[in-house]
PDB file of C-alpha atoms in Angstrom:
ATOM      1  CA  MET A   1      -1.011 -26.739  83.900  1.00 61.00           C
ATOM      2  CA  TYR A   2       0.292 -27.734  80.394  1.00 75.00           C
ATOM      3  CA  ALA A   3      -3.387 -28.992  78.837  1.00 81.00           C
ATOM      4  CA  ARG A   4      -4.331 -24.922  80.229  1.00 83.00           C
ATOM      5  CA  ARG A   5      -1.301 -23.654  78.352  1.00 85.00           C
ATOM      6  CA  ARG A   6      -2.456 -25.437  75.617  1.00 87.00           C
ATOM      7  CA  HIS A   7      -6.091 -25.048  75.322  1.00 92.00           C
ATOM      8  CA  VAL A   8      -5.149 -21.622  75.411  1.00 91.00           C
ATOM      9  CA  TYR A   9      -2.993 -21.612  72.215  1.00 93.00           C
ATOM     10  CA  PHE A  10      -5.369 -23.292  70.498  1.00 94.00           C
ATOM     11  CA  VAL A  11      -7.903 -20.858  70.861  1.00 95.00           C
ATOM     12  CA  MET A  12      -5.465 -17.937  70.418  1.00 94.00           C
ATOM     13  CA  MET A  13      -4.809 -19.829  67.374  1.00 95.00           C
ATOM     14  CA  GLY A  14      -8.314 -21.145  66.502  1.00 96.00           C
ATOM     15  CA  THR A  15      -8.685 -16.830  66.279  1.00 96.00           C
ATOM     16  CA  CYS A  16      -6.338 -16.025  64.061  1.00 96.00           C
ATOM     17  CA  LEU A  17      -7.191 -18.423  61.671  1.00 96.00           C
ATOM     18  CA  ALA A  18     -10.841 -17.230  62.012  1.00 96.00           C
ATOM     19  CA  LEU A  19      -9.887 -13.405  61.616  1.00 95.00           C
ATOM     20  CA  PHE A  20      -8.292 -14.121  58.611  1.00 95.00           C
ATOM     21  CA  LEU A  21     -11.380 -16.214  57.128  1.00 95.00           C
ATOM     22  CA  LEU A  22     -13.953 -13.811  57.505  1.00 95.00           C
ATOM     23  CA  ALA A  23     -11.653 -10.818  56.534  1.00 95.00           C
ATOM     24  CA  CYS A  24     -10.570 -12.739  53.258  1.00 93.00           C
ATOM     25  CA  GLY A  25     -13.771 -14.530  52.626  1.00 93.00           C
ATOM     26  CA  LEU A  26     -16.918 -12.556  53.695  1.00 93.00           C
ATOM     27  CA  VAL A  27     -15.780  -8.928  55.097  1.00 93.00           C
ATOM     28  CA  ARG A  28     -14.132  -8.163  52.484  1.00 92.00           C
ATOM     29  CA  LEU A  29     -17.010  -7.757  50.169  1.00 94.00           C
ATOM     30  CA  TRP A  30     -18.464  -4.865  52.203  1.00 94.00           C
ATOM     31  CA  SER A  31     -15.822  -3.078  53.459  1.00 95.00           C
ATOM     32  CA  VAL A  32     -11.962  -3.297  52.513  1.00 95.00           C
ATOM     33  CA  PRO A  33      -9.772  -1.246  55.815  1.00 96.00           C
ATOM     34  CA  VAL A  34     -12.121  -3.386  58.327  1.00 96.00           C
ATOM     35  CA  ALA A  35     -10.379  -6.684  56.754  1.00 96.00           C
ATOM     36  CA  VAL A  36      -7.193  -5.378  56.562  1.00 96.00           C
ATOM     37  CA  GLY A  37      -7.638  -4.848  60.421  1.00 96.00           C
ATOM     38  CA  MET A  38      -9.235  -8.188  61.149  1.00 96.00           C
ATOM     39  CA  CYS A  39      -5.636  -9.001  59.575  1.00 96.00           C
ATOM     40  CA  VAL A  40      -3.652  -7.105  61.540  1.00 96.00           C
ATOM     41  CA  VAL A  41      -5.037  -8.321  64.122  1.00 96.00           C
ATOM     42  CA  ALA A  42      -4.575 -12.410  62.978  1.00 95.00           C
ATOM     43  CA  MET A  43      -0.454 -11.372  62.477  1.00 96.00           C
ATOM     44  CA  VAL A  44      -0.767  -9.860  65.742  1.00 96.00           C
ATOM     45  CA  ILE A  45      -2.286 -13.088  67.190  1.00 96.00           C
ATOM     46  CA  PRO A  46       0.445 -16.571  66.688  1.00 95.00           C
ATOM     47  CA  PRO A  47       3.883 -13.893  68.922  1.00 95.00           C
ATOM     48  CA  PHE A  48       1.712 -14.017  71.963  1.00 93.00           C
ATOM     49  CA  ALA A  49       0.304 -17.575  70.922  1.00 93.00           C
ATOM     50  CA  ALA A  50       3.626 -18.342  71.268  1.00 93.00           C
ATOM     51  CA  VAL A  51       5.240 -16.561  74.395  1.00 92.00           C
ATOM     52  CA  VAL A  52       2.409 -18.274  76.327  1.00 87.00           C
ATOM     53  CA  ALA A  53       2.469 -22.169  74.564  1.00 85.00           C
ATOM     54  CA  ASN A  54       5.667 -21.140  76.037  1.00 85.00           C
ATOM     55  CA  ARG A  55       5.695 -20.168  79.636  1.00 82.00           C
ATOM     56  CA  ARG A  56       7.104 -21.916  82.351  1.00 76.00           C
ATOM     57  CA  GLY A  57       4.543 -21.544  85.885  1.00 70.00           C
ATOM     58  CA  PRO A  58       5.921 -21.335  89.009  1.00 65.00           C
ATOM     59  CA  GLU A  59       4.442 -25.522  90.117  1.00 62.00           C
ATOM     60  CA  ASP A  60       6.509 -26.259  86.707  1.00 63.00           C
ATOM     61  CA  ARG A  61       9.506 -27.387  87.914  1.00 58.00           C
ATOM     62  CA  TRP A  62      12.565 -26.659  85.382  1.00 64.00           C
ATOM     63  CA  TRP A  63      15.229 -25.459  87.797  1.00 63.00           C
ATOM     64  CA  ASP A  64      16.227 -28.427  89.378  1.00 65.00           C
ATOM     65  CA  ASP A  65      15.579 -31.462  87.276  1.00 69.00           C
ATOM     66  CA  PRO A  66      19.326 -33.503  86.278  1.00 68.00           C
ATOM     67  CA  SER A  67      21.393 -31.810  83.625  1.00 72.00           C
ATOM     68  CA  GLY A  68      22.973 -34.931  83.152  1.00 77.00           C
ATOM     69  CA  ASP A  69      26.990 -33.531  83.542  1.00 80.00           C
ATOM     70  CA  PRO A  70      27.025 -35.699  86.687  1.00 82.00           C
ATOM     71  CA  GLU A  71      30.378 -32.876  87.742  1.00 84.00           C
ATOM     72  CA  SER A  72      27.889 -29.340  86.559  1.00 79.00           C
ATOM     73  CA  ASP A  73      25.352 -31.688  89.023  1.00 79.00           C
ATOM     74  CA  ALA A  74      27.624 -31.408  91.608  1.00 81.00           C
ATOM     75  CA  TRP A  75      28.673 -28.101  91.373  1.00 80.00           C
ATOM     76  CA  TRP A  76      25.460 -26.863  91.640  1.00 76.00           C
ATOM     77  CA  ASP A  77      24.212 -28.592  94.249  1.00 77.00           C
ATOM     78  CA  GLU A  78      27.122 -28.033  96.351  1.00 80.00           C
ATOM     79  CA  LEU A  79      26.177 -24.472  95.102  1.00 77.00           C
ATOM     80  CA  ASP A  80      22.585 -25.153  96.337  1.00 72.00           C
ATOM     81  CA  GLY A  81      23.406 -26.883  99.670  1.00 76.00           C
ATOM     82  CA  LYS A  82      21.704 -30.034  98.938  1.00 72.00           C
ATOM     83  CA  LYS A  83      23.116 -33.104 100.115  1.00 69.00           C
ATOM     84  CA  ARG A  84      23.644 -36.287  96.578  1.00 58.00           C
ATOM     85  CA  PRO A  85      23.683 -39.696  97.895  1.00 58.00           C
ATOM     86  CA  ARG A  86      26.912 -41.090  96.198  1.00 58.00           C
TER      87      ARG A  86
END
């Protein structure tokens, strides 16, 4: 899943960069309002790309990873009904 999220992130950021470069380098020669609109769209893409890249999927096992604090881990295992080997 990590590879797919990373791929989608790079596609979104590549689209952002392409929109910005096309708007500033080519489209502004024909229509400034369209170029400004393309820059606005390019400005909105990076926050969504960051959300996509940092989203955790249902198969990501982050909630049951040990924290490193033995007391806290034992407390959470007790709440979850797990028995830890001692």
